Amino acid sequence: MSSKTGLRSLVIFLYFCTLKTRVVNKQILRLAIPSIITNITVPLLGMVDVAIVGHIGQASYIAAIALATMVFNLIYWNFGFLRMGTSGLTAQAYGAGDKEECLRILVRGLAIALVIALLLISLQRPIGYLCRRWIDTSPETLALTLTYFYIRIWAAPATLGLYALKGWFIGMQNAKDPMWIAIVLNIVNIVASLLFVFVLHYGIAGVAWGSVIAQYSGLLLAVIIWFLKYGEMRHDIHIRESLKLQEMIRFFKINADIFLRTLCLIAVFTFIPYISAGMGDEVLAANTLLMQLFTLQSYIMDGFAYAGESLVGRYVGAKDRPSLQRVIRLLLRWGIGLAALFTLLYATCGRGLLRILTNDIEVINKAMEYILWTILVPFTGFAAFIYDGIYIGATASKAMRNVMFVATGAFFIAYYLLQPSLGNNGLWIAFLIFLTLRGALMWVGDKKLMEGIESDLSIQG
């Protein structure tokens, strides 16, 4: 009788464990899938601009859009902390049931976004001067690049404001609204750019104005959504309390660590095309195509990283150890599953995917010489993506920064040791070392991270 009772208890226990796993997996997918769709729409802004100017009939227009997009990517990527820092802190406040702190974090994020945006606008001439000095292109292309830049820079308040709002929505366990905002923003961009270019004949200036209008339309929609869903909270907004020095210092400290981490990412991802260019046009083209395959994987993995930010932050704030451990375990399982899927995809369909990106057989053949490294990327890189979300949700920004310092240093050391004898293979091996070290060091630090979180939970509890 006792053995039957024990067996029944074990079955019930396993059933509830499975049920909880299903619930957490649903939560992960509810946050990850809209985030993946949002990520996929991000490059559409640049692609639409290129497609429109591509029909004007001058190669210099396409080159100018590419260069201007590169400049804005370099500028805005540095301020990605406005999204990441906001999402982790908001998720923890949400999990703790502290709505007033959620609002204070939003105010801080928007205030910093506005200050940075105004600073960028005020520095547009010095930035333009640096572009003149550093960008090596024809006078015509440079003039078109700066025309686009001097118009689109006025979208900075909207662009950075959307960073903060997107992070806040994700922290509030809401990934669907950022998705709809991104979709509407892209639709407005297409319509406005087509109108300015082909009806009003504004040329590249029309494309820039289309992007500006799209960014502010996205910001307006985000504000409308906020009032519709969270409007009842507006009475609890206290700007003075939100901008208290001590809390602002903590906000800046977390964001400063994320900022430094991002600088390391920029250093690696700008170094790769820069050094590839010195190896010849074919190698540059091949590496560019292979990095596009990496980008495809990153859009998917980032969706699960965003889910990690939201759920890990929520359970840290709620002091829910079992759910926290469960969500981390399941996120890593999703990462492994996706890594296996992309490895299989690249191994079996690598040439086919490259043919979608280009019809230049010589470039495809050159890329296939290095396809092995791309096949290895998913398994060497998945942990870095997933742990980024976990660490951001836990606001372990200092640990993230230190890991990135080590991985970036290892990348450059490996490149300079391997490239003289291995050429482009040395560059790819250095990149794999960079990805592997990021994931491995955060995995090693995971135990220490969990001990720190559990210690904090015990103290708070």
Coordinates of N, CA and C in Angstrom, one line a residue, residues 196-375:
F196 N 7.9 61.1 -50.6 CA 8.9 62.2 -50.8 C 9.8 62.0 -52.0
V197 N 10.1 60.8 -52.3 CA 11.0 60.5 -53.4 C 10.4 60.6 -54.8
F198 N 9.3 59.8 -55.0 CA 8.7 59.6 -56.3 C 7.5 60.6 -56.6
V199 N 7.0 61.2 -55.6 CA 5.9 62.2 -55.8 C 6.4 63.6 -55.7
L200 N 7.1 63.9 -54.6 CA 7.7 65.2 -54.4 C 9.1 65.4 -54.9
H201 N 9.7 64.4 -55.3 CA 11.1 64.4 -55.9 C 12.1 65.1 -55.1
Y202 N 12.2 64.7 -53.8 CA 13.1 65.2 -52.9 C 14.5 64.5 -52.9
G203 N 14.5 63.4 -53.6 CA 15.8 62.6 -53.7 C 16.2 62.0 -52.4
I204 N 17.4 62.0 -52.1 CA 17.9 61.3 -50.8 C 17.4 62.0 -49.6
A205 N 17.1 63.3 -49.7 CA 16.6 64.1 -48.6 C 15.2 63.6 -48.2
G206 N 14.4 63.1 -49.3 CA 13.1 62.6 -49.1 C 13.2 61.3 -48.3
V207 N 14.2 60.4 -48.6 CA 14.4 59.2 -47.9 C 14.7 59.5 -46.4
A208 N 15.5 60.5 -46.1 CA 15.8 60.8 -44.8 C 14.6 61.3 -44.0
W209 N 13.8 62.2 -44.7 CA 12.6 62.7 -44.0 C 11.6 61.6 -43.8
G210 N 11.6 60.6 -44.7 CA 10.7 59.5 -44.4 C 11.1 58.7 -43.2
S211 N 12.4 58.6 -42.9 CA 12.9 57.9 -41.7 C 12.5 58.7 -40.5
V212 N 12.7 60.0 -40.6 CA 12.4 60.9 -39.4 C 10.9 60.8 -39.0
I213 N 10.1 60.9 -40.0 CA 8.6 60.8 -39.8 C 8.3 59.4 -39.2
A214 N 8.9 58.4 -39.7 CA 8.6 57.0 -39.2 C 9.0 56.9 -37.8
Q215 N 10.2 57.4 -37.4 CA 10.6 57.3 -36.0 C 9.6 58.0 -35.0
Y216 N 9.2 59.2 -35.4 CA 8.3 60.0 -34.5 C 6.9 59.3 -34.5
S217 N 6.5 58.7 -35.6 CA 5.3 58.0 -35.7 C 5.3 56.8 -34.7
G218 N 6.5 56.1 -34.7 CA 6.6 55.0 -33.8 C 6.6 55.5 -32.3
L219 N 7.2 56.6 -32.0 CA 7.2 57.2 -30.7 C 5.8 57.6 -30.3
L220 N 5.1 58.2 -31.2 CA 3.7 58.6 -30.9 C 2.8 57.4 -30.6
L221 N 3.0 56.3 -31.4 CA 2.2 55.1 -31.2 C 2.6 54.5 -29.8
A222 N 3.9 54.5 -29.5 CA 4.3 53.9 -28.2 C 3.6 54.7 -27.0
V223 N 3.6 56.0 -27.1 CA 3.0 56.9 -26.1 C 1.5 56.6 -26.0
I224 N 0.8 56.5 -27.2 CA -0.6 56.2 -27.2 C -0.9 54.8 -26.5
I225 N -0.1 53.8 -26.9 CA -0.2 52.5 -26.3 C 0.0 52.5 -24.7
W226 N 1.0 53.3 -24.3 CA 1.3 53.5 -22.9 C 0.0 54.0 -22.2
F227 N -0.6 55.1 -22.7 CA -1.7 55.6 -22.1 C -2.9 54.7 -22.1
L228 N -3.1 53.9 -23.1 CA -4.2 53.0 -23.2 C -4.0 51.8 -22.2
K229 N -2.8 51.3 -22.1 CA -2.6 50.2 -21.2 C -2.2 50.5 -19.8
Y230 N -1.4 51.6 -19.7 CA -0.9 51.9 -18.3 C -1.2 53.3 -17.8
G231 N -2.2 53.9 -18.5 CA -2.6 55.3 -18.2 C -3.0 55.5 -16.8
E232 N -3.6 54.5 -16.2 CA -4.1 54.7 -14.8 C -2.9 54.9 -13.8
M233 N -1.7 54.5 -14.3 CA -0.5 54.7 -13.4 C 0.1 56.1 -13.5
R234 N -0.4 56.9 -14.4 CA 0.2 58.2 -14.6 C 0.2 59.1 -13.3
H235 N -0.8 58.9 -12.5 CA -1.0 59.7 -11.3 C 0.1 59.4 -10.3
D236 N 0.8 58.2 -10.5 CA 1.9 57.8 -9.5 C 3.3 58.3 -10.0
I237 N 3.3 59.0 -11.1 CA 4.6 59.5 -11.6 C 5.0 60.7 -10.8
H238 N 6.2 60.6 -10.3 CA 6.8 61.7 -9.5 C 8.2 62.0 -10.1
I239 N 8.3 63.0 -10.9 CA 9.6 63.2 -11.6 C 10.7 63.5 -10.7
R240 N 10.5 64.3 -9.6 CA 11.6 64.6 -8.7 C 12.2 63.4 -8.0
E241 N 11.2 62.5 -7.5 CA 11.7 61.3 -6.9 C 12.4 60.4 -7.9
S242 N 11.9 60.4 -9.1 CA 12.5 59.5 -10.1 C 13.9 59.9 -10.4
L243 N 14.2 61.2 -10.3 CA 15.6 61.7 -10.7 C 16.5 62.0 -9.5
K244 N 16.2 61.3 -8.4 CA 17.0 61.5 -7.2 C 18.4 61.0 -7.5
L245 N 19.4 61.7 -6.9 CA 20.8 61.4 -7.3 C 21.2 60.0 -7.0
Q246 N 20.9 59.4 -5.9 CA 21.3 58.1 -5.5 C 20.8 57.0 -6.6
E247 N 19.5 57.2 -6.9 CA 18.9 56.2 -7.9 C 19.5 56.4 -9.3
M248 N 19.8 57.7 -9.6 CA 20.3 58.0 -10.9 C 21.7 57.4 -11.0
I249 N 22.5 57.5 -9.9 CA 23.9 56.9 -9.9 C 23.8 55.4 -10.2
R250 N 22.9 54.7 -9.5 CA 22.7 53.3 -9.7 C 22.3 53.0 -11.2
F251 N 21.4 53.8 -11.7 CA 21.0 53.6 -13.1 C 22.1 53.8 -14.1
F252 N 22.9 54.9 -13.8 CA 24.1 55.2 -14.6 C 25.2 54.1 -14.5
K253 N 25.3 53.6 -13.3 CA 26.4 52.5 -13.1 C 26.1 51.3 -13.9
I254 N 24.8 50.8 -13.8 CA 24.5 49.7 -14.6 C 24.6 49.9 -16.1
N255 N 24.1 51.1 -16.5 CA 24.2 51.5 -17.9 C 25.6 51.7 -18.4
A256 N 26.5 52.2 -17.6 CA 27.9 52.4 -17.9 C 28.6 51.1 -18.2
D257 N 28.3 50.1 -17.4 CA 28.8 48.8 -17.7 C 28.3 48.2 -19.0
I258 N 27.0 48.4 -19.3 CA 26.5 47.9 -20.5 C 27.1 48.7 -21.7
F259 N 27.3 50.0 -21.5 CA 27.9 50.8 -22.5 C 29.3 50.3 -22.9
L260 N 30.1 50.0 -21.9 CA 31.4 49.5 -22.1 C 31.4 48.2 -22.8
R261 N 30.5 47.3 -22.4 CA 30.3 46.0 -23.1 C 30.0 46.2 -24.6
T262 N 29.1 47.2 -24.8 CA 28.7 47.4 -26.2 C 29.8 48.0 -27.1
L263 N 30.7 48.8 -26.4 CA 31.9 49.3 -27.2 C 32.7 48.2 -27.6
C264 N 32.9 47.1 -26.8 CA 33.7 46.0 -27.1 C 33.0 45.2 -28.3
L265 N 31.7 45.1 -28.3 CA 31.0 44.5 -29.4 C 31.2 45.2 -30.7
I266 N 31.1 46.6 -30.6 CA 31.3 47.4 -31.8 C 32.8 47.2 -32.3
A267 N 33.7 47.2 -31.4 CA 35.1 47.0 -31.8 C 35.3 45.7 -32.6
V268 N 34.7 44.6 -32.2 CA 34.9 43.3 -32.9 C 34.1 43.4 -34.2
F269 N 32.9 43.8 -34.2 CA 32.1 43.7 -35.4 C 32.4 44.8 -36.4
T270 N 33.1 45.9 -36.1 CA 33.6 46.8 -37.1 C 35.0 46.4 -37.6
F271 N 35.7 45.7 -36.7 CA 37.1 45.2 -37.1 C 37.0 44.1 -38.2
I272 N 36.0 43.3 -38.1 CA 35.9 42.2 -39.1 C 35.8 42.7 -40.5
P273 N 34.8 43.6 -40.8 CA 34.8 44.1 -42.2 C 36.0 44.9 -42.6
Y274 N 36.5 45.7 -41.6 CA 37.6 46.5 -41.8 C 38.9 45.7 -42.3
I275 N 39.1 44.6 -41.5 CA 40.3 43.8 -41.8 C 40.0 42.9 -43.0
S276 N 38.8 42.6 -43.3 CA 38.4 41.8 -44.4 C 38.7 42.5 -45.7
A277 N 38.5 43.9 -45.7 CA 38.7 44.7 -46.9 C 40.1 44.7 -47.3
G278 N 41.1 44.5 -46.3 CA 42.5 44.4 -46.7 C 42.9 43.1 -47.3
M279 N 42.0 42.1 -47.2 CA 42.3 40.8 -47.8 C 41.8 40.7 -49.2
G280 N 41.2 41.7 -49.8 CA 40.7 41.7 -51.1 C 39.1 41.7 -51.2
D281 N 38.6 42.2 -52.3 CA 37.2 42.3 -52.5 C 36.4 41.0 -52.3
E282 N 37.0 39.9 -52.9 CA 36.3 38.6 -52.8 C 36.2 38.2 -51.3
V283 N 37.2 38.3 -50.6 CA 37.2 37.9 -49.1 C 36.2 38.8 -48.4
L284 N 36.2 40.1 -48.6 CA 35.3 41.0 -48.0 C 33.9 40.6 -48.3
A285 N 33.6 40.4 -49.6 CA 32.2 40.0 -50.0 C 31.8 38.6 -49.3
A286 N 32.7 37.7 -49.3 CA 32.4 36.4 -48.7 C 32.2 36.5 -47.2
N287 N 33.0 37.2 -46.5 CA 32.8 37.4 -45.1 C 31.5 38.1 -44.8
T288 N 31.2 39.1 -45.6 CA 29.9 39.9 -45.4 C 28.7 38.9 -45.5
L289 N 28.8 38.0 -46.5 CA 27.7 37.1 -46.7 C 27.6 36.1 -45.5
L290 N 28.7 35.6 -45.1 CA 28.7 34.7 -44.0 C 28.3 35.3 -42.7
M291 N 28.6 36.6 -42.5 CA 28.2 37.3 -41.3 C 26.7 37.6 -41.4
Q292 N 26.1 37.6 -42.6 CA 24.6 37.8 -42.7 C 24.0 36.5 -42.2
L293 N 24.6 35.3 -42.4 CA 24.0 34.1 -41.8 C 24.1 34.1 -40.3
F294 N 25.2 34.7 -39.8 CA 25.3 34.9 -38.3 C 24.2 35.8 -37.8
T295 N 23.9 36.9 -38.6 CA 22.9 37.8 -38.2 C 21.5 37.2 -38.2
L296 N 21.3 36.3 -39.1 CA 20.0 35.6 -39.1 C 19.8 34.8 -37.8
Q297 N 20.8 34.1 -37.4 CA 20.8 33.4 -36.1 C 20.6 34.3 -35.0
S298 N 21.3 35.5 -35.0 CA 21.2 36.4 -33.9 C 19.8 37.0 -33.7
Y299 N 19.1 37.2 -34.8 CA 17.7 37.7 -34.6 C 16.9 36.8 -33.8
I300 N 17.0 35.5 -34.1 CA 16.2 34.5 -33.3 C 16.7 34.3 -31.9
M301 N 18.0 34.2 -31.7 CA 18.6 34.0 -30.4 C 18.3 35.3 -29.5
D302 N 18.3 36.5 -30.1 CA 18.0 37.7 -29.3 C 16.6 37.7 -28.8
G303 N 15.7 37.1 -29.5 CA 14.3 37.0 -29.1 C 14.2 36.2 -27.7
F304 N 15.0 35.2 -27.6 CA 15.0 34.4 -26.4 C 15.8 35.1 -25.3
A305 N 16.8 35.9 -25.7 CA 17.6 36.7 -24.7 C 16.6 37.7 -24.1
Y306 N 15.8 38.3 -25.0 CA 14.8 39.3 -24.4 C 13.8 38.7 -23.5
A307 N 13.4 37.4 -23.8 CA 12.5 36.7 -22.9 C 13.3 36.5 -21.6
G308 N 14.6 36.2 -21.6 CA 15.4 36.0 -20.4 C 15.5 37.3 -19.6
E309 N 15.7 38.4 -20.2 CA 15.7 39.7 -19.5 C 14.4 39.9 -18.7
S310 N 13.3 39.6 -19.4 CA 12.0 39.9 -18.8 C 11.7 38.9 -17.7
L311 N 11.9 37.6 -17.9 CA 11.5 36.6 -16.9 C 12.4 36.5 -15.8
V312 N 13.7 36.5 -16.1 CA 14.7 36.5 -15.0 C 14.6 37.7 -14.1
G313 N 14.4 38.9 -14.6 CA 14.2 40.1 -13.8 C 13.0 40.0 -13.0
R314 N 11.9 39.4 -13.6 CA 10.6 39.3 -12.9 C 10.8 38.4 -11.7
Y315 N 11.4 37.2 -11.9 CA 11.5 36.3 -10.8 C 12.5 36.7 -9.7
V316 N 13.6 37.4 -10.1 CA 14.5 38.0 -9.1 C 13.7 39.0 -8.3
G317 N 12.9 39.9 -8.9 CA 12.1 40.8 -8.2 C 11.1 40.2 -7.3
A318 N 10.5 39.1 -7.7 CA 9.5 38.4 -7.0 C 10.0 37.5 -5.9
K319 N 11.4 37.3 -5.9 CA 12.1 36.4 -4.9 C 11.6 35.0 -5.1
D320 N 11.4 34.6 -6.3 CA 10.9 33.2 -6.6 C 12.0 32.4 -7.2
R321 N 12.8 31.7 -6.2 CA 13.9 30.9 -6.6 C 13.6 29.8 -7.6
P322 N 12.6 28.9 -7.3 CA 12.3 27.8 -8.2 C 12.0 28.2 -9.6
S323 N 11.2 29.3 -9.7 CA 10.8 29.8 -11.1 C 12.0 30.3 -11.8
L324 N 12.9 31.0 -11.1 CA 14.1 31.6 -11.6 C 15.0 30.5 -12.2
Q325 N 15.3 29.5 -11.4 CA 16.1 28.4 -11.8 C 15.5 27.6 -13.0
R326 N 14.2 27.5 -13.0 CA 13.5 26.8 -14.0 C 13.6 27.5 -15.4
V327 N 13.4 28.8 -15.3 CA 13.4 29.6 -16.5 C 14.8 29.7 -17.1
I328 N 15.9 29.7 -16.3 CA 17.2 29.7 -16.8 C 17.5 28.4 -17.5
R329 N 17.1 27.3 -16.8 CA 17.3 25.9 -17.4 C 16.6 25.8 -18.8
L330 N 15.4 26.3 -18.8 CA 14.6 26.1 -20.1 C 15.1 27.1 -21.2
L331 N 15.6 28.2 -20.8 CA 16.2 29.1 -21.8 C 17.4 28.5 -22.5
L332 N 18.2 27.9 -21.7 CA 19.4 27.2 -22.2 C 19.1 26.0 -23.1
R333 N 18.0 25.3 -22.7 CA 17.5 24.2 -23.6 C 17.0 24.8 -24.9
W334 N 16.3 25.9 -24.9 CA 15.9 26.5 -26.2 C 17.1 26.9 -27.0
G335 N 18.1 27.4 -26.3 CA 19.4 27.8 -27.0 C 20.0 26.7 -27.7
I336 N 20.1 25.5 -27.0 CA 20.8 24.3 -27.5 C 20.0 23.8 -28.7
G337 N 18.6 23.8 -28.6 CA 17.8 23.4 -29.7 C 17.9 24.2 -30.9
L338 N 18.0 25.5 -30.7 CA 18.1 26.4 -31.9 C 19.5 26.3 -32.5
A339 N 20.5 26.1 -31.6 CA 21.9 26.0 -32.1 C 22.0 24.7 -33.0
A340 N 21.3 23.6 -32.6 CA 21.3 22.4 -33.4 C 20.6 22.7 -34.8
L341 N 19.5 23.4 -34.7 CA 18.7 23.7 -35.9 C 19.5 24.5 -36.9
F342 N 20.2 25.6 -36.4 CA 21.0 26.4 -37.3 C 22.2 25.7 -37.8
T343 N 22.8 24.8 -37.0 CA 24.0 24.0 -37.5 C 23.5 23.2 -38.6
L344 N 22.4 22.5 -38.5 CA 21.9 21.6 -39.5 C 21.6 22.4 -40.8
L345 N 21.0 23.6 -40.6 CA 20.6 24.5 -41.7 C 21.8 24.9 -42.5
Y346 N 22.8 25.4 -41.8 CA 24.0 25.9 -42.5 C 24.8 24.7 -43.1
A347 N 24.8 23.6 -42.5 CA 25.6 22.4 -43.0 C 24.9 21.9 -44.3
T348 N 23.6 21.9 -44.4 CA 22.9 21.3 -45.5 C 22.5 22.3 -46.6
C349 N 22.3 23.5 -46.2 CA 21.7 24.5 -47.1 C 22.6 25.7 -47.2
G350 N 23.9 25.6 -46.8 CA 24.7 26.8 -46.9 C 24.8 27.4 -48.2
R351 N 25.1 26.6 -49.3 CA 25.2 27.2 -50.6 C 23.9 27.8 -51.1
G352 N 22.8 27.1 -50.8 CA 21.5 27.7 -51.2 C 21.2 29.0 -50.5
L353 N 21.5 29.1 -49.2 CA 21.3 30.4 -48.5 C 22.2 31.5 -49.1
L354 N 23.4 31.2 -49.5 CA 24.3 32.2 -50.1 C 23.7 32.6 -51.5
R355 N 23.1 31.7 -52.2 CA 22.5 32.0 -53.5 C 21.3 33.0 -53.4
I356 N 20.7 32.9 -52.2 CA 19.6 33.9 -52.0 C 20.2 35.3 -51.8
L357 N 21.3 35.4 -51.2 CA 22.0 36.7 -51.0 C 22.7 37.3 -52.2
T358 N 23.2 36.4 -53.1 CA 23.9 36.9 -54.2 C 23.9 35.9 -55.4
N359 N 24.0 36.3 -56.6 CA 24.1 35.4 -57.7 C 25.5 35.4 -58.3
D360 N 26.5 36.0 -57.6 CA 27.9 36.0 -58.0 C 28.5 34.6 -57.6
I361 N 28.7 33.8 -58.6 CA 29.3 32.4 -58.3 C 30.6 32.4 -57.7
E362 N 31.5 33.4 -58.1 CA 32.8 33.5 -57.6 C 32.8 33.8 -56.1
V363 N 31.9 34.7 -55.7 CA 31.8 35.1 -54.3 C 31.2 33.9 -53.5
I364 N 30.2 33.2 -54.1 CA 29.7 32.1 -53.4 C 30.7 31.0 -53.1
N365 N 31.5 30.7 -54.2 CA 32.6 29.7 -54.0 C 33.6 30.1 -53.0
K366 N 33.9 31.4 -53.0 CA 34.9 31.9 -51.9 C 34.3 31.8 -50.5
A367 N 33.0 32.1 -50.4 CA 32.3 32.0 -49.1 C 32.3 30.5 -48.6
M368 N 32.1 29.6 -49.6 CA 32.0 28.2 -49.3 C 33.4 27.6 -48.7
E369 N 34.5 28.3 -49.0 CA 35.8 27.9 -48.5 C 35.8 28.1 -47.0
Y370 N 35.0 29.0 -46.5 CA 35.0 29.3 -45.0 C 33.7 28.9 -44.3
I371 N 32.8 28.1 -45.0 CA 31.5 27.8 -44.5 C 31.6 27.0 -43.2
L372 N 32.7 26.2 -43.1 CA 32.8 25.4 -41.8 C 32.7 26.2 -40.6
W373 N 33.3 27.4 -40.6 CA 33.3 28.3 -39.4 C 31.9 28.8 -39.1
T374 N 31.1 29.0 -40.2 CA 29.7 29.5 -40.0 C 28.9 28.3 -39.4
I375 N 29.2 27.1 -39.8 CA 28.5 25.9 -39.3 C 28.8 25.8 -37.8

